[in-house]
mmCIF file of C-alpha atoms in Angstrom:
data_model
loop_
_atom_site.group_PDB
_atom_site.id
_atom_site.type_symbol
_atom_site.label_atom_id
_atom_site.label_comp_id
_atom_site.label_asym_id
_atom_site.label_seq_id
_atom_site.Cartn_x
_atom_site.Cartn_y
_atom_site.Cartn_z
ATOM 1 C CA PHE A 1 0.009 -0.002 0.023
ATOM 2 C CA SER A 2 1.647 3.277 -1.064
ATOM 3 C CA VAL A 3 0.330 6.832 -1.184
ATOM 4 C CA LYS A 4 1.730 9.201 -3.773
ATOM 5 C CA PHE A 5 2.121 12.854 -3.170
ATOM 6 C CA GLY A 6 0.174 13.567 -6.411
ATOM 7 C CA PHE A 7 -1.955 16.253 -7.760
ATOM 8 C CA LEU A 8 -4.980 15.833 -10.022
ATOM 9 C CA LEU A 9 -6.232 18.474 -12.388
ATOM 10 C CA ASP A 10 -9.528 17.725 -14.074
ATOM 11 C CA GLN A 11 -12.714 19.700 -14.637
ATOM 12 C CA LEU A 12 -13.846 19.530 -11.002
ATOM 13 C CA SER A 13 -10.512 20.627 -9.423
ATOM 14 C CA LEU A 14 -9.973 23.320 -12.078
ATOM 15 C CA LEU A 15 -13.471 24.693 -11.467
ATOM 16 C CA TRP A 16 -12.864 24.870 -7.720
ATOM 17 C CA LEU A 17 -9.364 26.385 -8.218
ATOM 18 C CA LEU A 18 -10.783 29.122 -10.353
ATOM 19 C CA PHE A 19 -13.231 30.562 -7.844
ATOM 20 C CA VAL A 20 -11.087 29.818 -4.751
ATOM 21 C CA THR A 21 -8.207 31.798 -6.150
ATOM 22 C CA GLY A 22 -10.462 34.381 -7.967
ATOM 23 C CA ILE A 23 -12.643 35.256 -4.957
ATOM 24 C CA GLY A 24 -9.554 34.870 -2.672
ATOM 25 C CA SER A 25 -7.764 37.573 -4.657
ATOM 26 C CA LEU A 26 -10.757 39.942 -4.374
ATOM 27 C CA ILE A 27 -11.016 39.410 -0.626
ATOM 28 C CA HIS A 28 -7.221 40.075 -0.205
ATOM 29 C CA MET A 29 -7.711 43.301 -2.133
ATOM 30 C CA TYR A 30 -10.755 44.395 -0.018
ATOM 31 C CA SER A 31 -8.802 43.426 3.196
ATOM 32 C CA ILE A 32 -6.082 45.950 2.469
ATOM 33 C CA SER A 33 -8.476 48.801 3.098
ATOM 34 C CA TYR A 34 -10.802 47.097 5.749
ATOM 35 C CA MET A 35 -7.984 45.980 7.995
ATOM 36 C CA HIS A 36 -5.589 48.916 7.367
ATOM 37 C CA ASP A 37 -5.564 50.276 11.022
ATOM 38 C CA ASP A 38 -5.307 46.853 12.680
ATOM 39 C CA GLU A 39 -2.179 46.343 14.771
ATOM 40 C CA ASN A 40 -1.666 42.782 13.535
ATOM 41 C CA LEU A 41 -2.168 43.470 9.852
ATOM 42 C CA HIS A 42 0.926 41.399 8.904
ATOM 43 C CA LYS A 43 -0.352 38.403 10.741
ATOM 44 C CA PHE A 44 -3.794 38.673 9.209
ATOM 45 C CA PHE A 45 -2.396 38.413 5.697
ATOM 46 C CA ALA A 46 -0.087 35.539 6.661
ATOM 47 C CA TYR A 47 -3.109 33.507 7.931
ATOM 48 C CA LEU A 48 -5.144 34.498 4.902
ATOM 49 C CA ASN A 49 -2.490 33.229 2.475
ATOM 50 C CA LEU A 50 -1.952 30.094 4.456
ATOM 51 C CA PHE A 51 -5.696 29.439 4.215
ATOM 52 C CA ILE A 52 -5.609 29.763 0.449
ATOM 53 C CA PHE A 53 -2.606 27.451 0.290
ATOM 54 C CA PHE A 54 -4.319 24.683 2.286
ATOM 55 C CA MET A 55 -7.487 25.184 0.248
ATOM 56 C CA ILE A 56 -5.677 24.657 -2.968
ATOM 57 C CA THR A 57 -3.935 21.504 -1.537
ATOM 58 C CA LEU A 58 -7.432 20.154 -0.606
ATOM 59 C CA VAL A 59 -8.721 20.653 -4.046
ATOM 60 C CA MET A 60 -5.812 19.499 -6.031
ATOM 61 C CA GLY A 61 -4.927 16.346 -4.120
ATOM 62 C CA SER A 62 -5.064 13.275 -6.279
ATOM 63 C CA ASN A 63 -5.849 11.020 -3.341
ATOM 64 C CA LEU A 64 -7.773 11.061 -0.081
ATOM 65 C CA LEU A 65 -4.735 11.628 2.107
ATOM 66 C CA ILE A 66 -3.464 14.688 0.284
ATOM 67 C CA MET A 67 -7.077 16.002 0.429
ATOM 68 C CA PHE A 68 -7.076 15.320 4.112
ATOM 69 C CA ILE A 69 -3.925 17.420 4.682
ATOM 70 C CA GLY A 70 -5.606 20.405 3.068
ATOM 71 C CA TRP A 71 -8.862 19.577 4.931
ATOM 72 C CA GLU A 72 -7.151 19.772 8.325
ATOM 73 C CA GLY A 73 -5.131 22.870 7.212
ATOM 74 C CA VAL A 74 -8.216 24.922 6.431
ATOM 75 C CA GLY A 75 -9.630 23.861 9.812
ATOM 76 C CA LEU A 76 -6.540 25.235 11.467
ATOM 77 C CA CYS A 77 -6.585 28.526 9.538
ATOM 78 C CA SER A 78 -10.260 29.004 10.263
ATOM 79 C CA TYR A 79 -9.471 28.698 13.903
ATOM 80 C CA LEU A 80 -6.639 31.301 13.618
ATOM 81 C CA LEU A 81 -8.794 33.603 11.564
ATOM 82 C CA ILE A 82 -12.078 33.463 13.563
ATOM 83 C CA GLY A 83 -10.079 34.108 16.804
ATOM 84 C CA PHE A 84 -8.031 36.794 15.115
ATOM 85 C CA TRP A 85 -9.247 39.574 17.556
ATOM 86 C CA HIS A 86 -8.193 37.415 20.408
ATOM 87 C CA LYS A 87 -8.494 40.076 23.175
ATOM 88 C CA ASN A 88 -12.156 39.351 23.149
ATOM 89 C CA GLN A 89 -12.823 36.093 24.991
ATOM 90 C CA ASP A 90 -16.104 35.401 23.188
ATOM 91 C CA TYR A 91 -14.151 35.372 19.838
ATOM 92 C CA ASN A 92 -11.736 32.881 21.293
ATOM 93 C CA ASP A 93 -14.565 30.652 22.349
ATOM 94 C CA ALA A 94 -16.086 30.905 18.796
ATOM 95 C CA ALA A 95 -12.737 29.849 17.259
ATOM 96 C CA LYS A 96 -12.351 26.914 19.647
ATOM 97 C CA LYS A 97 -15.987 25.820 18.892
ATOM 98 C CA ALA A 98 -15.291 25.830 15.138
ATOM 99 C CA PHE A 99 -12.066 23.912 15.602
ATOM 100 C CA ILE A 100 -13.513 21.230 17.943
ATOM 101 C CA MET A 101 -16.796 20.711 15.833
ATOM 102 C CA ASN A 102 -14.550 20.341 12.750
ATOM 103 C CA ARG A 103 -12.469 17.724 14.546
ATOM 104 C CA ILE A 104 -15.635 15.633 15.284
ATOM 105 C CA GLY A 105 -16.469 15.657 11.624
ATOM 106 C CA ASP A 106 -12.863 14.954 10.621
ATOM 107 C CA LEU A 107 -12.833 11.802 12.775
ATOM 108 C CA GLY A 108 -15.720 10.564 10.511
ATOM 109 C CA LEU A 109 -13.745 11.452 7.440
ATOM 110 C CA LEU A 110 -10.599 9.650 8.740
ATOM 111 C CA ILE A 111 -12.588 6.532 9.483
ATOM 112 C CA GLY A 112 -14.040 6.655 5.993
ATOM 113 C CA ILE A 113 -10.507 7.013 4.448
ATOM 114 C CA ILE A 114 -9.224 4.045 6.469
ATOM 115 C CA ILE A 115 -12.222 1.853 5.307
ATOM 116 C CA ILE A 116 -11.670 2.803 1.647
ATOM 117 C CA ALA A 117 -7.911 2.237 1.859
ATOM 118 C CA SER A 118 -8.253 -1.171 3.435
ATOM 119 C CA LEU A 119 -11.053 -2.054 1.029
ATOM 120 C CA PHE A 120 -9.331 -1.127 -2.237
ATOM 121 C CA ASN A 121 -5.710 -0.975 -1.213
ATOM 122 C CA THR A 122 -5.387 2.460 -2.578
ATOM 123 C CA ALA A 123 -6.429 5.927 -1.571
ATOM 124 C CA ASP A 124 -6.224 7.360 -5.117
ATOM 125 C CA PHE A 125 -9.414 8.746 -6.493
ATOM 126 C CA ILE A 126 -8.980 7.356 -9.968
ATOM 127 C CA GLY A 127 -7.713 3.973 -8.638
ATOM 128 C CA ILE A 128 -10.841 3.656 -6.445
ATOM 129 C CA HIS A 129 -12.985 4.525 -9.259
ATOM 130 C CA GLU A 130 -11.562 1.859 -11.487
ATOM 131 C CA ARG A 131 -11.718 -0.810 -8.729
ATOM 132 C CA ILE A 132 -15.482 -0.185 -8.175
ATOM 133 C CA LEU A 133 -16.322 -0.253 -11.905
ATOM 134 C CA GLU A 134 -14.437 -3.573 -12.203
ATOM 135 C CA GLY A 135 -17.179 -5.093 -10.067
ATOM 136 C CA THR A 136 -18.191 -5.537 -6.487
ATOM 137 C CA ASN A 137 -19.733 -8.212 -4.302
ATOM 138 C CA PRO A 138 -22.390 -7.582 -1.607
ATOM 139 C CA ALA A 139 -19.829 -7.408 1.200
ATOM 140 C CA THR A 140 -17.855 -4.802 -0.578
ATOM 141 C CA LEU A 141 -21.041 -2.844 -1.310
ATOM 142 C CA PHE A 142 -21.937 -2.905 2.349
ATOM 143 C CA TRP A 143 -18.563 -1.294 3.261
ATOM 144 C CA VAL A 144 -18.784 1.116 0.422
ATOM 145 C CA GLY A 145 -22.038 2.275 2.026
ATOM 146 C CA VAL A 146 -20.387 2.554 5.492
ATOM 147 C CA ALA A 147 -17.486 4.561 3.904
ATOM 148 C CA ALA A 148 -19.956 6.877 2.158
ATOM 149 C CA PHE A 149 -21.725 7.418 5.538
ATOM 150 C CA ALA A 150 -18.428 8.159 7.315
ATOM 151 C CA LEU A 151 -17.272 10.554 4.607
ATOM 152 C CA PHE A 152 -20.640 12.355 4.924
ATOM 153 C CA ILE A 153 -20.001 12.839 8.675
ATOM 154 C CA GLY A 154 -16.843 14.625 7.693
ATOM 155 C CA ALA A 155 -18.765 16.763 5.232
ATOM 156 C CA THR A 156 -21.441 17.703 7.857
ATOM 157 C CA GLY A 157 -18.708 19.079 10.070
ATOM 158 C CA LYS A 158 -16.892 21.067 7.384
ATOM 159 C CA SER A 159 -20.053 22.184 5.509
ATOM 160 C CA ALA A 160 -22.228 22.906 8.617
ATOM 161 C CA GLN A 161 -25.035 20.536 8.284
ATOM 162 C CA ILE A 162 -27.241 19.174 11.082
ATOM 163 C CA PRO A 163 -26.094 18.350 13.747
ATOM 164 C CA LEU A 164 -22.642 20.049 13.325
ATOM 165 C CA TYR A 165 -23.852 23.396 12.000
ATOM 166 C CA THR A 166 -23.787 25.643 15.098
ATOM 167 C CA TRP A 167 -20.105 26.574 14.632
ATOM 168 C CA LEU A 168 -20.707 28.533 11.493
ATOM 169 C CA PRO A 169 -22.936 31.401 12.903
ATOM 170 C CA ASP A 170 -20.483 31.862 15.779
ATOM 171 C CA ALA A 171 -17.605 32.047 13.259
ATOM 172 C CA MET A 172 -18.925 35.564 12.516
ATOM 173 C CA ALA A 173 -16.570 36.641 15.253
ATOM 174 C CA GLY A 174 -13.727 36.938 12.735
ATOM 175 C CA PRO A 175 -13.206 40.041 10.619
ATOM 176 C CA THR A 176 -15.612 40.425 7.750
ATOM 177 C CA PRO A 177 -13.275 39.473 4.845
ATOM 178 C CA VAL A 178 -12.712 36.184 6.831
ATOM 179 C CA SER A 179 -16.445 35.566 6.941
ATOM 180 C CA ALA A 180 -16.534 36.190 3.185
ATOM 181 C CA LEU A 181 -13.679 33.775 2.563
ATOM 182 C CA ILE A 182 -14.698 30.921 4.862
ATOM 183 C CA HIS A 183 -18.415 31.119 4.380
ATOM 184 C CA ALA A 184 -18.790 32.052 0.864
ATOM 185 C CA ALA A 185 -16.429 30.214 -1.504
ATOM 186 C CA THR A 186 -13.884 28.117 0.157
ATOM 187 C CA MET A 187 -13.981 26.220 3.423
ATOM 188 C CA VAL A 188 -17.628 25.377 3.779
ATOM 189 C CA THR A 189 -17.831 24.033 0.153
ATOM 190 C CA ALA A 190 -15.008 21.522 0.857
ATOM 191 C CA GLY A 191 -17.664 18.983 1.992
ATOM 192 C CA ILE A 192 -19.464 19.306 -1.292
ATOM 193 C CA TYR A 193 -16.314 19.061 -3.256
ATOM 194 C CA MET A 194 -15.369 15.836 -1.394
ATOM 195 C CA ILE A 195 -18.724 14.139 -1.979
ATOM 196 C CA THR A 196 -18.714 15.067 -5.646
ATOM 197 C CA ARG A 197 -15.177 13.775 -5.958
ATOM 198 C CA THR A 198 -16.189 10.402 -4.299
ATOM 199 C CA ASN A 199 -19.656 10.348 -5.846
ATOM 200 C CA ILE A 200 -19.183 6.744 -7.030
ATOM 201 C CA PHE A 201 -19.730 5.567 -3.372
ATOM 202 C CA TYR A 202 -22.977 7.401 -3.146
ATOM 203 C CA THR A 203 -24.234 6.112 -6.561
ATOM 204 C CA HIS A 204 -23.569 2.559 -5.173
ATOM 205 C CA SER A 205 -25.312 3.279 -1.838
ATOM 206 C CA GLU A 206 -29.036 4.177 -1.988
ATOM 207 C CA ILE A 207 -29.236 4.630 1.892
ATOM 208 C CA ALA A 208 -26.252 7.010 1.892
ATOM 209 C CA GLN A 209 -27.895 9.127 -0.784
ATOM 210 C CA ILE A 210 -31.203 9.326 1.039
ATOM 211 C CA VAL A 211 -29.476 10.345 4.341
ATOM 212 C CA VAL A 212 -27.627 13.079 2.453
ATOM 213 C CA ALA A 213 -30.789 14.375 0.768
ATOM 214 C CA ILE A 214 -32.857 14.320 4.043
ATOM 215 C CA ILE A 215 -30.167 16.112 6.142
ATOM 216 C CA GLY A 216 -29.556 18.624 3.335
ATOM 217 C CA ILE A 217 -33.166 19.568 3.068
ATOM 218 C CA SER A 218 -33.723 19.561 6.897
ATOM 219 C CA THR A 219 -30.712 21.980 7.340
ATOM 220 C CA ALA A 220 -31.974 24.229 4.451
ATOM 221 C CA LEU A 221 -35.302 24.703 6.233
ATOM 222 C CA LEU A 222 -34.108 24.919 9.832
ATOM 223 C CA ALA A 223 -31.419 27.498 9.031
ATOM 224 C CA ALA A 224 -33.812 29.557 6.884
ATOM 225 C CA THR A 225 -36.333 29.688 9.780
ATOM 226 C CA ILE A 226 -33.513 30.831 12.090
ATOM 227 C CA ALA A 227 -32.335 33.507 9.612
ATOM 228 C CA ILE A 228 -35.808 35.137 9.624
ATOM 229 C CA LYS A 229 -35.535 36.122 13.276
ATOM 230 C CA GLN A 230 -31.774 37.395 13.300
ATOM 231 C CA ASN A 231 -30.984 41.098 13.804
ATOM 232 C CA ASP A 232 -27.265 41.042 13.287
ATOM 233 C CA ILE A 233 -26.372 41.697 9.713
ATOM 234 C CA LYS A 234 -23.655 39.039 9.571
ATOM 235 C CA LYS A 235 -25.757 36.403 11.470
ATOM 236 C CA VAL A 236 -28.435 36.564 8.829
ATOM 237 C CA LEU A 237 -25.876 35.943 6.164
ATOM 238 C CA ALA A 238 -24.352 33.101 8.262
ATOM 239 C CA TYR A 239 -27.630 31.224 8.621
ATOM 240 C CA SER A 240 -28.334 31.994 4.937
ATOM 241 C CA THR A 241 -25.045 30.115 4.121
ATOM 242 C CA VAL A 242 -26.081 27.098 6.236
ATOM 243 C CA SER A 243 -29.358 27.083 4.428
ATOM 244 C CA GLN A 244 -27.767 27.264 0.981
ATOM 245 C CA LEU A 245 -25.359 24.425 1.831
ATOM 246 C CA GLY A 246 -28.315 22.358 2.728
ATOM 247 C CA TYR A 247 -29.599 23.021 -0.741
ATOM 248 C CA MET A 248 -26.341 21.771 -2.270
ATOM 249 C CA PHE A 249 -26.516 18.598 -0.123
ATOM 250 C CA LEU A 250 -30.035 18.116 -1.380
ATOM 251 C CA GLY A 251 -28.590 18.168 -4.918
ATOM 252 C CA LEU A 252 -25.953 15.635 -4.080
ATOM 253 C CA GLY A 253 -28.450 13.420 -2.382
ATOM 254 C CA VAL A 254 -30.691 13.261 -5.506
ATOM 255 C CA GLY A 255 -27.717 12.563 -7.710
ATOM 256 C CA ALA A 256 -27.589 16.041 -9.311
ATOM 257 C CA TYR A 257 -23.825 16.462 -8.796
ATOM 258 C CA SER A 258 -23.342 18.961 -11.506
ATOM 259 C CA GLY A 259 -26.326 20.972 -10.299
ATOM 260 C CA ALA A 260 -24.908 21.126 -6.704
ATOM 261 C CA VAL A 261 -21.467 22.187 -8.090
ATOM 262 C CA PHE A 262 -23.225 24.789 -10.160
ATOM 263 C CA HIS A 263 -24.915 26.170 -7.083
ATOM 264 C CA VAL A 264 -21.642 26.114 -5.197
ATOM 265 C CA ILE A 265 -20.243 28.524 -7.896
ATOM 266 C CA THR A 266 -23.196 30.897 -8.218
ATOM 267 C CA HIS A 267 -23.370 30.929 -4.335
ATOM 268 C CA ALA A 268 -19.686 31.609 -4.022
ATOM 269 C CA PHE A 269 -20.110 34.894 -6.014
ATOM 270 C CA PHE A 270 -23.286 36.242 -4.418
ATOM 271 C CA LYS A 271 -22.460 35.249 -0.880
ATOM 272 C CA ALA A 272 -19.004 36.729 -1.067
ATOM 273 C CA LEU A 273 -20.553 39.933 -2.482
ATOM 274 C CA LEU A 274 -23.198 40.063 0.372
ATOM 275 C CA PHE A 275 -20.549 39.542 3.054
ATOM 276 C CA LEU A 276 -18.230 42.077 1.618
ATOM 277 C CA ALA A 277 -21.110 44.604 1.164
ATOM 278 C CA ALA A 278 -22.119 43.967 4.788
ATOM 279 C CA GLY A 279 -18.529 44.647 5.729
ATOM 280 C CA SER A 280 -18.733 47.926 3.841
ATOM 281 C CA VAL A 281 -21.880 48.879 5.833
ATOM 282 C CA ILE A 282 -20.235 47.899 9.195
ATOM 283 C CA HIS A 283 -17.141 49.914 8.190
ATOM 284 C CA ALA A 284 -19.387 52.969 7.467
ATOM 285 C CA MET A 285 -21.288 52.414 10.760
ATOM 286 C CA HIS A 286 -18.148 52.235 12.841
ATOM 287 C CA HIS A 287 -18.418 48.443 13.632
ATOM 288 C CA GLU A 288 -22.191 48.505 14.419
ATOM 289 C CA GLN A 289 -23.803 45.154 13.238
ATOM 290 C CA ASP A 290 -27.393 45.427 14.583
ATOM 291 C CA ILE A 291 -29.751 46.114 11.675
ATOM 292 C CA ARG A 292 -32.217 47.760 13.936
ATOM 293 C CA LYS A 293 -29.795 50.628 14.327
ATOM 294 C CA MET A 294 -29.394 51.155 10.630
ATOM 295 C CA GLY A 295 -31.869 52.236 7.905
ATOM 296 C CA GLY A 296 -31.867 54.857 5.162
ATOM 297 C CA LEU A 297 -28.291 54.026 4.094
ATOM 298 C CA LYS A 298 -29.353 53.940 0.434
ATOM 299 C CA SER A 299 -28.429 57.609 -0.266
ATOM 300 C CA LYS A 300 -25.182 57.557 1.851
ATOM 301 C CA LEU A 301 -23.658 54.379 0.371
ATOM 302 C CA PRO A 302 -24.794 54.254 -3.257
ATOM 303 C CA ILE A 303 -22.414 51.592 -4.539
ATOM 304 C CA THR A 304 -22.732 49.330 -1.501
ATOM 305 C CA HIS A 305 -26.607 49.669 -1.729
ATOM 306 C CA LEU A 306 -26.649 48.731 -5.446
ATOM 307 C CA THR A 307 -24.277 45.814 -5.191
ATOM 308 C CA PHE A 308 -26.082 44.507 -2.117
ATOM 309 C CA LEU A 309 -29.447 44.668 -3.889
ATOM 310 C CA ILE A 310 -27.935 42.667 -6.885
ATOM 311 C CA GLY A 311 -26.695 40.077 -4.318
ATOM 312 C CA CYS A 312 -30.157 39.869 -2.833
ATOM 313 C CA ILE A 313 -31.905 39.329 -6.117
ATOM 314 C CA ALA A 314 -29.403 36.685 -7.147
ATOM 315 C CA ILE A 315 -29.572 34.663 -3.881
ATOM 316 C CA ALA A 316 -33.448 34.867 -4.021
ATOM 317 C CA GLY A 317 -33.355 33.078 -7.281
ATOM 318 C CA VAL A 318 -35.033 35.745 -9.450
ATOM 319 C CA PRO A 319 -34.530 35.105 -13.228
ATOM 320 C CA PRO A 320 -32.411 35.992 -15.199
ATOM 321 C CA PHE A 321 -29.910 36.230 -12.335
ATOM 322 C CA SER A 322 -27.516 33.370 -11.775
ATOM 323 C CA GLY A 323 -29.132 32.028 -8.546
ATOM 324 C CA PHE A 324 -32.279 31.102 -10.400
ATOM 325 C CA PHE A 325 -30.535 28.631 -12.797
ATOM 326 C CA SER A 326 -28.611 26.804 -10.174
ATOM 327 C CA LYS A 327 -31.597 26.426 -7.772
ATOM 328 C CA ASP A 328 -33.772 25.523 -10.677
ATOM 329 C CA GLU A 329 -31.334 22.709 -11.571
ATOM 330 C CA ILE A 330 -31.356 21.255 -8.068
ATOM 331 C CA LEU A 331 -35.213 21.537 -7.707
ATOM 332 C CA ALA A 332 -35.741 19.804 -11.128
ATOM 333 C CA ALA A 333 -33.551 16.918 -10.035
ATOM 334 C CA ALA A 334 -35.302 16.800 -6.712
ATOM 335 C CA TYR A 335 -38.666 16.636 -8.317
ATOM 336 C CA ALA A 336 -37.547 13.780 -10.543
ATOM 337 C CA LYS A 337 -36.422 11.805 -7.486
ATOM 338 C CA ASN A 338 -39.251 12.634 -5.034
ATOM 339 C CA PRO A 339 -41.813 15.535 -5.291
ATOM 340 C CA ILE A 340 -41.652 15.876 -1.394
ATOM 341 C CA TYR A 341 -37.991 17.027 -1.711
ATOM 342 C CA TRP A 342 -39.179 19.557 -4.384
ATOM 343 C CA PHE A 343 -41.938 21.031 -2.317
ATOM 344 C CA LEU A 344 -39.637 21.460 0.834
ATOM 345 C CA GLY A 345 -36.946 22.906 -1.408
ATOM 346 C CA LEU A 346 -39.543 25.519 -2.828
ATOM 347 C CA ILE A 347 -40.514 26.526 0.701
ATOM 348 C CA GLY A 348 -36.862 27.006 1.533
ATOM 349 C CA ALA A 349 -36.386 29.184 -1.595
ATOM 350 C CA ALA A 350 -39.362 31.271 -0.643
ATOM 351 C CA MET A 351 -37.911 31.856 2.895
ATOM 352 C CA THR A 352 -34.599 32.815 1.405
ATOM 353 C CA ALA A 353 -36.219 35.528 -0.575
ATOM 354 C CA PHE A 354 -38.058 36.656 2.464
ATOM 355 C CA TYR A 355 -35.152 37.032 4.971
ATOM 356 C CA MET A 356 -32.899 38.549 2.277
ATOM 357 C CA PHE A 357 -35.256 41.318 1.376
ATOM 358 C CA ARG A 358 -36.058 41.860 5.064
ATOM 359 C CA LEU A 359 -32.280 42.391 5.575
ATOM 360 C CA TYR A 360 -32.054 44.670 2.572
ATOM 361 C CA ALA A 361 -35.071 46.876 3.532
ATOM 362 C CA THR A 362 -34.089 47.120 7.213
ATOM 363 C CA THR A 363 -30.583 48.242 6.387
ATOM 364 C CA PHE A 364 -30.970 50.454 3.290
ATOM 365 C CA LEU A 365 -34.544 51.757 3.231
ATOM 366 C CA GLY A 366 -36.614 53.942 5.540
ATOM 367 C CA GLN A 367 -35.089 56.399 8.092
ATOM 368 C CA PHE A 368 -31.735 56.153 9.750
ATOM 369 C CA ARG A 369 -32.186 54.799 13.262
ATOM 370 C CA GLY A 370 -28.615 55.090 14.598
ATOM 371 C CA THR A 371 -27.005 57.762 16.724
ATOM 372 C CA GLU A 372 -26.128 61.357 15.694
ATOM 373 C CA ALA A 373 -22.426 60.532 15.799
ATOM 374 C CA GLN A 374 -22.883 57.660 13.446
ATOM 375 C CA ALA A 375 -25.002 59.698 11.027
ATOM 376 C CA SER A 376 -22.264 62.361 10.689
ATOM 377 C CA HIS A 377 -19.585 59.751 9.918
ATOM 378 C CA LEU A 378 -21.532 57.850 7.200
ATOM 379 C CA HIS A 379 -19.497 57.528 4.012
ATOM 380 C CA GLU A 380 -18.967 55.248 0.996
ATOM 381 C CA SER A 381 -16.070 52.851 1.389
ATOM 382 C CA PRO A 382 -12.797 53.545 -0.509
ATOM 383 C CA ILE A 383 -12.104 52.274 -3.990
ATOM 384 C CA SER A 384 -10.161 49.228 -2.917
ATOM 385 C CA MET A 385 -13.361 48.045 -1.083
ATOM 386 C CA THR A 386 -15.939 49.029 -3.662
ATOM 387 C CA LEU A 387 -14.102 47.687 -6.698
ATOM 388 C CA PRO A 388 -14.253 43.987 -5.457
ATOM 389 C CA LEU A 389 -18.002 44.652 -4.819
ATOM 390 C CA ILE A 390 -18.574 45.821 -8.351
ATOM 391 C CA ILE A 391 -16.639 42.922 -9.896
ATOM 392 C CA LEU A 392 -18.578 40.370 -7.640
ATOM 393 C CA ALA A 393 -21.916 42.112 -8.486
ATOM 394 C CA VAL A 394 -21.356 41.617 -12.227
ATOM 395 C CA LEU A 395 -20.384 37.955 -11.607
ATOM 396 C CA SER A 396 -23.286 37.355 -9.326
ATOM 397 C CA ALA A 397 -25.709 38.623 -12.134
ATOM 398 C CA VAL A 398 -24.297 36.544 -14.856
#
C-alpha cells in the first residue's frame, strides 16, 4: 500500500481552483482597506495566504490523504482567523468551537478514508473509481455504504449541516473578509467538493444518498427559519449560508452532482458579495452590526446599496440572475427523485427571498435609526473596497 504525493487537475478541481483563487484575490484586495488600521495586519495576511494554500492543496490532491492534509489545514486556519481579535474572550470561544466541531467531523472522514484504503488497497481517486467499476460483491457494497456514510459525517462538520452546523454562525466573530472567505467560497464548500469527488460511493449506496438528501433539506429549512429572526447583519448571512449548503447537499443526495457544483459556484459569488457589502456597511457604521440601528443607508452608500441589492436578487433566485438557474437545476432533479423534496426545497427558496429582502429593507430603506455621531460619519467605502464589490456584483448577475 503506497500513497503518492500527487496532484490531480480535471474539470472539477480546475473549477474549484478558479473561484477559490479568484474570490480569494478579491478578498485580499478588499482586506487591505478594511484592515488597514489593525495592529496585527501582517499576521492577518499571513493567515489568509496560508488558508488559500491549504484550500488549494485540498482541491488538487489526487488521493484522499493529500485532500485530508488540506482539509485539516483549512480547519486550522479558520481557527486562527475566527479568533483573530483574540482580546475578546467570546471570539476565542467561537474559534475553539469551530475547531472542535470540525475535529468531530474529521474523525468521521478519517474512518471513511481508512475503510476505503483497506477495502481497495489504494487511496487514489482514479484507482478507487476503476476498482469499483471492475465489479463488487455484496460485502464490498456494504462497506462502500459505510464509507460513504463516514465521509458524509466529515462533510457535515466542514459544511455545517445538522447536527454540526452551530459553529458557522459563531464564526462571525472573525473580521468580515474572513467571513466572506470561509463562508462564501472556500472552506464550507469543501464537503460538497469531497462528496462530488467520491460520488461513486454514493451512486452505489441508496441509503447514503437518502441520508444526504434528508439532512440537506432539513438543514436548509431549519437555518432559513432561524435567519428570519436574526437582527445581526452578519448572522443573517451566516444562517443563509447554512441554508444554501443544505440546498447543495439536497442536490448531491438526489444525484444532481453537476447541479450542486453549479450552485456552489453561483453561491460563491453572491455570498462573497453580500458579506463584503455587509462589511462595507459595518465599516461606515463604525463596527455596528445591529440592523435595527441602521436604515436609510441607500443615499449615503450608493455603490454598496446597489451591489447588495444585486446580491439579494441573485440569492433569492429571481430570473435571469445566476441564482435562479442553479436552484432550478437542483429543484428539477429533486422533483424527478421525489416531489416531497421539491416541495420542501420550494418553501426553503421562498424563505430565502423573504429574509434577504427583510435584511435589505431594514438596512438600506426607511429612516436612519442610529446615533447622531454615526449619522455624521456615514461615508461610502474607499475604491479598494468598492471595486471587488462591483466585480462580484457583475459575476453574481451573470
